[in-house]
mmCIF file of C-alpha atoms and ligand atoms in Angstrom:
data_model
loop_
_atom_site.group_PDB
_atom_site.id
_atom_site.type_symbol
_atom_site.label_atom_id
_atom_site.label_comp_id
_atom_site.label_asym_id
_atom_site.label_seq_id
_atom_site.Cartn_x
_atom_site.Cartn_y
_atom_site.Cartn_z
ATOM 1 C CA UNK H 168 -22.254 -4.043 -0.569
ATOM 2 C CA UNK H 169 -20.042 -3.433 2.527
ATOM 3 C CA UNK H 170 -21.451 -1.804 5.146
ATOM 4 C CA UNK H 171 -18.481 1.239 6.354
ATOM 5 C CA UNK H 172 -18.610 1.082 10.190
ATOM 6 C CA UNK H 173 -19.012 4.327 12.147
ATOM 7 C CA UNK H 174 -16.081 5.637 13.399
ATOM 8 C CA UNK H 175 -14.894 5.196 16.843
ATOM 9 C CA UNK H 176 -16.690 1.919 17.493
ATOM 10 C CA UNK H 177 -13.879 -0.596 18.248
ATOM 11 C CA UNK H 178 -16.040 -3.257 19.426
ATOM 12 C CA UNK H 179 -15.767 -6.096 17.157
ATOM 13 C CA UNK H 180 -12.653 -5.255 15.132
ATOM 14 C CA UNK H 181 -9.686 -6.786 15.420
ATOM 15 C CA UNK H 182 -6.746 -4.413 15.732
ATOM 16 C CA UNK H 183 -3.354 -5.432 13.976
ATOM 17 C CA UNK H 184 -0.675 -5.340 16.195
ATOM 18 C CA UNK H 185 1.870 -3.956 12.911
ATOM 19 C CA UNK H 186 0.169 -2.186 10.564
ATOM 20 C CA UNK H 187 3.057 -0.975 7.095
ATOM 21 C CA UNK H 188 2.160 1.603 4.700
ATOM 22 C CA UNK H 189 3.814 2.125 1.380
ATOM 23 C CA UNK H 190 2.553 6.369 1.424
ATOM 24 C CA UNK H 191 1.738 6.535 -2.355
ATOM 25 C CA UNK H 192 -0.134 9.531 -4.261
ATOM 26 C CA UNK H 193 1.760 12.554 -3.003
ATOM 27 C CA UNK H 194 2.929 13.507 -6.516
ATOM 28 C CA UNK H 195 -0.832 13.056 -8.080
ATOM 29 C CA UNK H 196 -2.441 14.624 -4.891
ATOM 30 C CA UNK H 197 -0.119 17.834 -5.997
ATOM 31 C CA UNK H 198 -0.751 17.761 -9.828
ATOM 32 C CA UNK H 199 -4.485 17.598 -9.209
ATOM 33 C CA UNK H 200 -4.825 20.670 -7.488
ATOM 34 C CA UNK H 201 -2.054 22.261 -10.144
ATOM 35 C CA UNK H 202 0.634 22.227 -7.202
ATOM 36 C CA UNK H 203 4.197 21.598 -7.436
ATOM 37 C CA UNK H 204 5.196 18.136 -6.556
ATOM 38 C CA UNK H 205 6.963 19.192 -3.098
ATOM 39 C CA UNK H 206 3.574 20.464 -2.446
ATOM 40 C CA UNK H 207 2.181 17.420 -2.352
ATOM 41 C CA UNK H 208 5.111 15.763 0.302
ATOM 42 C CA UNK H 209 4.507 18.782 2.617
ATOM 43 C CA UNK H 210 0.843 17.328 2.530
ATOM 44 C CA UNK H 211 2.106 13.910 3.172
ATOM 45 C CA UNK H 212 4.502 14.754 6.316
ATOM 46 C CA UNK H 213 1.176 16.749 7.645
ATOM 47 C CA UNK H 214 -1.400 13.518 6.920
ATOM 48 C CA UNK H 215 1.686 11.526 8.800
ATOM 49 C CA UNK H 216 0.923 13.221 11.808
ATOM 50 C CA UNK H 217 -2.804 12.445 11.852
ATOM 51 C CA UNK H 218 -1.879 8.915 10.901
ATOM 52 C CA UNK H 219 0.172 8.390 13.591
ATOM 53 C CA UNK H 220 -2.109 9.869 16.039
ATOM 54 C CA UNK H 221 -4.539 7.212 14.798
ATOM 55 C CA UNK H 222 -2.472 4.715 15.742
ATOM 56 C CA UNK H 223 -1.845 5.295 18.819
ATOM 57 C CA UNK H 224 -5.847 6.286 19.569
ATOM 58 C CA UNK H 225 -6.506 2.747 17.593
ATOM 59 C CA UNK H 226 -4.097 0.882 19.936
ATOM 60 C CA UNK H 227 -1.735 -0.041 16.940
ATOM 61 C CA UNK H 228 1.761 -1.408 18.349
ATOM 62 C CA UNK H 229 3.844 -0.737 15.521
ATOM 63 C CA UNK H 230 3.458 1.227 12.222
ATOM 64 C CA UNK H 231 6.210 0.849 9.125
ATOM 65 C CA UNK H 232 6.077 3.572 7.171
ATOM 66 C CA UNK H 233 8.394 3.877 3.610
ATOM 67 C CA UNK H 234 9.495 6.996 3.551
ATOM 68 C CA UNK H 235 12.468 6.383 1.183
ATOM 69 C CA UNK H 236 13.133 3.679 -1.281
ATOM 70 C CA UNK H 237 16.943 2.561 -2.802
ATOM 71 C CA UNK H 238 15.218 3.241 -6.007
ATOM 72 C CA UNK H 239 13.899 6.639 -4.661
ATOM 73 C CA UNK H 240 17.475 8.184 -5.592
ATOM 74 C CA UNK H 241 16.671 8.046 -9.361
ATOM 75 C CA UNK H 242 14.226 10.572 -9.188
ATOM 76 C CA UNK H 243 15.350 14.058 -9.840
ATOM 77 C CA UNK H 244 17.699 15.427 -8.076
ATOM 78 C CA UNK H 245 15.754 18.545 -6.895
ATOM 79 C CA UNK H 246 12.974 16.091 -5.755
ATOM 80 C CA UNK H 247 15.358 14.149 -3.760
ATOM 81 C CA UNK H 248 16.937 17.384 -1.866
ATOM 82 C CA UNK H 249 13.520 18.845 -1.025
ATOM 83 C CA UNK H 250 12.768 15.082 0.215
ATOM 84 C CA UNK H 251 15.758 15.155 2.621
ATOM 85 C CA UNK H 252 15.303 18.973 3.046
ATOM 86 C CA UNK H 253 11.705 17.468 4.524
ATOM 87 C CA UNK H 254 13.093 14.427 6.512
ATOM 88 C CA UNK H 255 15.479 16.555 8.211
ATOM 89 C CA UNK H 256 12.754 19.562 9.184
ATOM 90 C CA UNK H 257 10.750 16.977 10.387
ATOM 91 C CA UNK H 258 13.059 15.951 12.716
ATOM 92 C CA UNK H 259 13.353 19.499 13.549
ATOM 93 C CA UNK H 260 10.146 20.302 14.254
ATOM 94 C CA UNK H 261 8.143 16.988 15.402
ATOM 95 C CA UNK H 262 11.029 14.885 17.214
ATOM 96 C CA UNK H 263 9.784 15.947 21.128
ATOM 97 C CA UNK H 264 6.287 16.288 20.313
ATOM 98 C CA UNK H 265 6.920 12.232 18.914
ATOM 99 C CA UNK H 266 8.993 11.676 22.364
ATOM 100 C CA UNK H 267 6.165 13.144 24.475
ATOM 101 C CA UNK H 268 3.467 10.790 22.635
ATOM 102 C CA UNK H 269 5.265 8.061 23.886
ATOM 103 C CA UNK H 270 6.986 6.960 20.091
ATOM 104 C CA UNK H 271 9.963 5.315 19.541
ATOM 105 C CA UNK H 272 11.608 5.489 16.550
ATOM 106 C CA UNK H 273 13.485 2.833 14.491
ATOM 107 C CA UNK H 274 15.284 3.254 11.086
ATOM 108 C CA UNK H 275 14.841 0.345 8.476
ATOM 109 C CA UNK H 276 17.530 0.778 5.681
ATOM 110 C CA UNK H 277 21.004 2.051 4.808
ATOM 111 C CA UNK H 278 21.858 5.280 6.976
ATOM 112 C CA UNK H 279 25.449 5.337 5.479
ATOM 113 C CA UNK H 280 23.698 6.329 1.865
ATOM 114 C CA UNK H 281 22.797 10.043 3.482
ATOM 115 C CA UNK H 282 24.124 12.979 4.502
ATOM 116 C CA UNK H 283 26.561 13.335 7.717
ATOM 117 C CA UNK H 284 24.152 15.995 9.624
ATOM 118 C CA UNK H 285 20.890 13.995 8.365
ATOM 119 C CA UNK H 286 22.370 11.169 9.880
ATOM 120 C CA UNK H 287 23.484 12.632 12.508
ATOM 121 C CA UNK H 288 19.807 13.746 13.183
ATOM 122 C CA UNK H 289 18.481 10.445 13.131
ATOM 123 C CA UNK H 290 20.835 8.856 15.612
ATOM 124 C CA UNK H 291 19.999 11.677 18.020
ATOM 125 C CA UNK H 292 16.077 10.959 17.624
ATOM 126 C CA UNK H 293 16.620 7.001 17.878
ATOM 127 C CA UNK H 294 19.078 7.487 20.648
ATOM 128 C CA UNK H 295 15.946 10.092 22.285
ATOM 129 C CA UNK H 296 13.220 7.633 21.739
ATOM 130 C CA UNK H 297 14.767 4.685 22.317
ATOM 131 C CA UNK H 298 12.350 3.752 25.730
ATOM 132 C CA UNK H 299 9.276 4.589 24.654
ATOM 133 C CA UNK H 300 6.759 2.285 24.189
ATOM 134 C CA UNK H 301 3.168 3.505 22.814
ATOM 135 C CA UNK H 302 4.108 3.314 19.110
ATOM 136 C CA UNK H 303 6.981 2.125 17.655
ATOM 137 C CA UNK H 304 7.783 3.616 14.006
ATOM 138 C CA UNK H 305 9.426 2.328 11.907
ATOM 139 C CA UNK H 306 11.065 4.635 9.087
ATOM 140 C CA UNK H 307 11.773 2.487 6.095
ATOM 141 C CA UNK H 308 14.607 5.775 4.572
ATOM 142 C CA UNK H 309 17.062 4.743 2.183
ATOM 143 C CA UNK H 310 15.443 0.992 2.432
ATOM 144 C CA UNK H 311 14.890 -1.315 -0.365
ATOM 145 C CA UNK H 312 13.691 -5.137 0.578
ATOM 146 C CA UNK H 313 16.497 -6.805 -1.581
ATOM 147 C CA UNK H 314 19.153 -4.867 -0.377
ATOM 148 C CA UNK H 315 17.982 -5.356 3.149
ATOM 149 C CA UNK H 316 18.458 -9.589 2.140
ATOM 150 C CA UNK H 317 21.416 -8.985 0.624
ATOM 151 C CA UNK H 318 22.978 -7.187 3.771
ATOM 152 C CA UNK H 319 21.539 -10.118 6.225
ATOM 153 C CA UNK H 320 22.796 -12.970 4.042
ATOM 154 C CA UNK H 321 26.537 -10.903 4.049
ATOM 155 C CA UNK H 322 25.918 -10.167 8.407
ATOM 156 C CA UNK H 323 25.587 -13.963 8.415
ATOM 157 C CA UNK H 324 28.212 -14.832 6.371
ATOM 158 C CA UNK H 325 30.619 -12.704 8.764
ATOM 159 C CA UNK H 326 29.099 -14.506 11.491
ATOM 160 C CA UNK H 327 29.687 -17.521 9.879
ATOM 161 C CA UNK H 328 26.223 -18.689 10.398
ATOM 162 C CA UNK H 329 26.602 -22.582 9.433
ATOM 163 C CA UNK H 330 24.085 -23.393 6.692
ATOM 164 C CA UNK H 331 22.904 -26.100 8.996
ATOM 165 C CA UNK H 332 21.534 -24.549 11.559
ATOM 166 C CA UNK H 333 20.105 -21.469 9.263
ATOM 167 C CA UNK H 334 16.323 -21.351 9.740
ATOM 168 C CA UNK H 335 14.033 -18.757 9.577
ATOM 169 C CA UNK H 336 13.952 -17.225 13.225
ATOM 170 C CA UNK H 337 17.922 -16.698 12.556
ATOM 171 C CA UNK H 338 17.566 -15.085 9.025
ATOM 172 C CA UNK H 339 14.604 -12.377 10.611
ATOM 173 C CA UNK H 340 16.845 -11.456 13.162
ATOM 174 C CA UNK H 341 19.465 -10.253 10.847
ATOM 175 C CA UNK H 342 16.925 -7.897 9.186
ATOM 176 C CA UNK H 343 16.651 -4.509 10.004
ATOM 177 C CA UNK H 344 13.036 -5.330 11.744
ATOM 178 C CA UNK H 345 15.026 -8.259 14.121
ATOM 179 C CA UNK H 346 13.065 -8.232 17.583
ATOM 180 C CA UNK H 347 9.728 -7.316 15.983
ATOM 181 C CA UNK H 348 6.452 -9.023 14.727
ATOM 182 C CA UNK H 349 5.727 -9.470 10.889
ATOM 183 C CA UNK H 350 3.182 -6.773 10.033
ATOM 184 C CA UNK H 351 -0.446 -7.907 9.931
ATOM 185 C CA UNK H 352 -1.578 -5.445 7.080
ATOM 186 C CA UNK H 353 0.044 -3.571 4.669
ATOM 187 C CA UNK H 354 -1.462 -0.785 3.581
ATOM 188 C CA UNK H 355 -1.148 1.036 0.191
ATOM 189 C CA UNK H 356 -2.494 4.622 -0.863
ATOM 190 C CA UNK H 357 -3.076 5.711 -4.514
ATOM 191 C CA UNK H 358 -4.852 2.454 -5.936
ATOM 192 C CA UNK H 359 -1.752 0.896 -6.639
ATOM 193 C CA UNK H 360 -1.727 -2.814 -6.564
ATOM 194 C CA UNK H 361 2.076 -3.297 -6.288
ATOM 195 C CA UNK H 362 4.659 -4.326 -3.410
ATOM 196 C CA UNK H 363 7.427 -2.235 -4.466
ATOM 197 C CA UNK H 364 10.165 -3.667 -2.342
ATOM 198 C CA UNK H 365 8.761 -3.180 0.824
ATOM 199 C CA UNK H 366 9.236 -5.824 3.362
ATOM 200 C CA UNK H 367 9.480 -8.582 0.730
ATOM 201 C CA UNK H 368 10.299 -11.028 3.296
ATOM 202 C CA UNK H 369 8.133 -9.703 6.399
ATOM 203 C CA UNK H 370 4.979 -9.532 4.934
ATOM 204 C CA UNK H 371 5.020 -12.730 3.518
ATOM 205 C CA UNK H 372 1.271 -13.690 4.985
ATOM 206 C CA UNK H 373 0.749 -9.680 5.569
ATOM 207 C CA UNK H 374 -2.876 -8.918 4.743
ATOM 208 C CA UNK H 375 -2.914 -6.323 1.687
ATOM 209 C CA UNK H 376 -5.025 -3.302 1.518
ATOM 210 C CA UNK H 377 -5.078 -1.266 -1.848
ATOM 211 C CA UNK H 378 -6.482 2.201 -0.554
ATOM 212 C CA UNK H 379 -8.085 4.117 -3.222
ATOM 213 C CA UNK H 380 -6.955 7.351 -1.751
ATOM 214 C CA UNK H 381 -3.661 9.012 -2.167
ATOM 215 C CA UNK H 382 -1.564 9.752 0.980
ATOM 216 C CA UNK H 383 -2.378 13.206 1.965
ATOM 217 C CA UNK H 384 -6.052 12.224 2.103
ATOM 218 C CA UNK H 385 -5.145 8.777 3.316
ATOM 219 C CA UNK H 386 -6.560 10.060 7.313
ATOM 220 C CA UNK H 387 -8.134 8.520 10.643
ATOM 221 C CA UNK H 388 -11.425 7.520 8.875
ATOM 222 C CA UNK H 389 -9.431 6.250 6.280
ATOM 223 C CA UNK H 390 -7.298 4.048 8.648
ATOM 224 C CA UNK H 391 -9.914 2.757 10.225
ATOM 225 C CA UNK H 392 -11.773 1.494 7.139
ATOM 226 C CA UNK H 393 -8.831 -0.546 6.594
ATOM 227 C CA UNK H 394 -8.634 -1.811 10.305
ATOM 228 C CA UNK H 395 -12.759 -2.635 9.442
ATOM 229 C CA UNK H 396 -11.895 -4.596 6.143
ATOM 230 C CA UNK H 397 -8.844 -6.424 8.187
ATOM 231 C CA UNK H 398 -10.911 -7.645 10.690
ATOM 232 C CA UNK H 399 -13.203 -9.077 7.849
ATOM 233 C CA UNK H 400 -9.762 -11.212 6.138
ATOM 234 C CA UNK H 401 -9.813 -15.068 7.116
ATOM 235 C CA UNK H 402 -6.000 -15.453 8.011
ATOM 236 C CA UNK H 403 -5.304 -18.696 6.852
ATOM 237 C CA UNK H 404 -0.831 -18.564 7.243
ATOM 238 C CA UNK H 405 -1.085 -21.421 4.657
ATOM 239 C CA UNK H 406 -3.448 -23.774 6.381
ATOM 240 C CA UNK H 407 -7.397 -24.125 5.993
ATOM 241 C CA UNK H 408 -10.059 -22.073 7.430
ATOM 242 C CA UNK H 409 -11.427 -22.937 10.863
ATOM 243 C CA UNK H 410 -14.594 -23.019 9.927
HETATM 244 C C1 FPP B 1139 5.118 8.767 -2.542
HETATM 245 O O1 FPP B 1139 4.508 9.751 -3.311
HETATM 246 C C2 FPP B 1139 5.787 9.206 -1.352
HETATM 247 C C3 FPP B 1139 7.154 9.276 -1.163
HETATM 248 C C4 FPP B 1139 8.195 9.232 -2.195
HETATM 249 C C5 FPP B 1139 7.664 9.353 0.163
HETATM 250 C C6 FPP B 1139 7.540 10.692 0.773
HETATM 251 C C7 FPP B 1139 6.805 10.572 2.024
HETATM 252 C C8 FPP B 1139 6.523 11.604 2.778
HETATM 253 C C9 FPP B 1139 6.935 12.973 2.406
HETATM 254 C C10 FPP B 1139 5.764 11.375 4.032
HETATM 255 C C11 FPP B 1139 6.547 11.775 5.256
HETATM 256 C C12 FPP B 1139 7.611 10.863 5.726
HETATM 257 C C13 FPP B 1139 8.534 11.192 6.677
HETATM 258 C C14 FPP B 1139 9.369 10.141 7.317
HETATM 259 C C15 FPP B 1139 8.759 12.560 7.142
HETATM 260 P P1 FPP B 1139 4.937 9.822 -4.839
HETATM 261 O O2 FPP B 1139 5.875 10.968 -4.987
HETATM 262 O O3 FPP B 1139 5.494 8.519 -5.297
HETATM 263 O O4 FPP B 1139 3.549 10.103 -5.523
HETATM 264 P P2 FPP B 1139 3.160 9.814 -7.049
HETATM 265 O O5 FPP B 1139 3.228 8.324 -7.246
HETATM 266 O O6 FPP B 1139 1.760 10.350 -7.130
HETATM 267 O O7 FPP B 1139 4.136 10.569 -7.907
#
């Protein structure tokens, strides 16, 4: 059986440089405890904070978090107003407290999908941010993996990019995560074994870790576990084991 590691002892685990979470289980967190469903994304923003205060205490470089998907718009519509009503408080309320922390925010995804004073919101916090260097974060809003292909294959195509010198370094840098590492670990709450879109070509040798939890109890110990169980993975990028 696994041993779980006490918390707070660093020694011996190796900590990812980009760690992405897909931040499932807000809905079921909600229902369980006979709580509206908005309920259970108020609990999320809150268990954001902690997570990102983990982070930074675990000396985590950058943290991806999808906050939005493309495919998040089918949902119903009074679900997707209190999720932008959210987004937007949160901006509201957190964006100096982030600043003084030392994060820097980026957005991953189609701004141009949401509303004017939304958007408007976000360009003031990336614009505020924009130095820091303790955390970066990454807000994957309005962000679907194909669609962020699609619109680097058409930025390369109006670049005319010649199909001969196309490699790999030239494709990443027309993705919205250009200038950064792949993630290490991708992390996902709720049990759920699935991708979902998310960074379909960044985490391409990402180390996966299904977390049993969902979000809102998703915390610091909980984050660490994960960092324990990473440090455990063989990376292999294709190749064979040192050993
Ligand atoms: C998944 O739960 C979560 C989301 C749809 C994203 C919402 C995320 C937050 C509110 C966290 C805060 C983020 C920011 C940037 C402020 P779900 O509704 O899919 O849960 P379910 O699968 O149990 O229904």
């Amino acid at each position: 059986m696994a041993t779980r590691k006490s918390l707070l002892d660093l020694t011996n685990i190796s900590v990812p440089t980009h760690v992405a979470i897909i931040m499932d289980g807000n809905g079921r967190w909600a229902k369980q405890r006979g709580l509206p469903r908005q309920a259970g994304h108020r609990a999320g923003v809150e268990n954001l904070r902690r997570v990102i205060d983990a982070c930074v205490e675990f000396g985590i470089k950058i943290l991806t978090i999808y906050a939005f998907s493309t495919e998040n718009w089918g949902r119903p519509e009074s679900e997707v107003r209190g999720l932008m009503r959210i987004f937007s408080r949160v901006l509201d309320q957190e964006l100096n407290e982030l600043h003084e922390q030392g994060v820097c925010l980026h957005h991953l995804g189609d701004l141009g999908g949401i509303n004017a004073s939304l958007q408007e919101k976000v360009l003031n916090a990336l614009e505020l941010t924009k130095d820091n260097d303790r955390l970066i974060l990454n807000v994957a809003f309005n962000y679907g993996g194909r669609a962020e292909i699609l619109h680097a294959v058409s930025e390369m195509l109006a670049d005319n990019v010649s199909p001969t010198e196309l490699n790999e370094q030239i494709f990443s840098s027309y993705l919205f995560t250009h200038g950064l590492p792949d993630p290490d670990l991708v992390i996902r709450t709720s049990g759920e074994l699935r991708v979902s879109n998310f960074l379909i070509w960044q985490a391409a040798y990402a180390e996966f870790y299904p977390a049993p939890e969902y979000w809102p109890d998703f915390g610091r110990e909980e984050l660490f576990q994960a960092l324990v169980a990473f440090s455990g993975r063989d990376r292999r990028f294709g190749l064979l084991s040192e050993d």
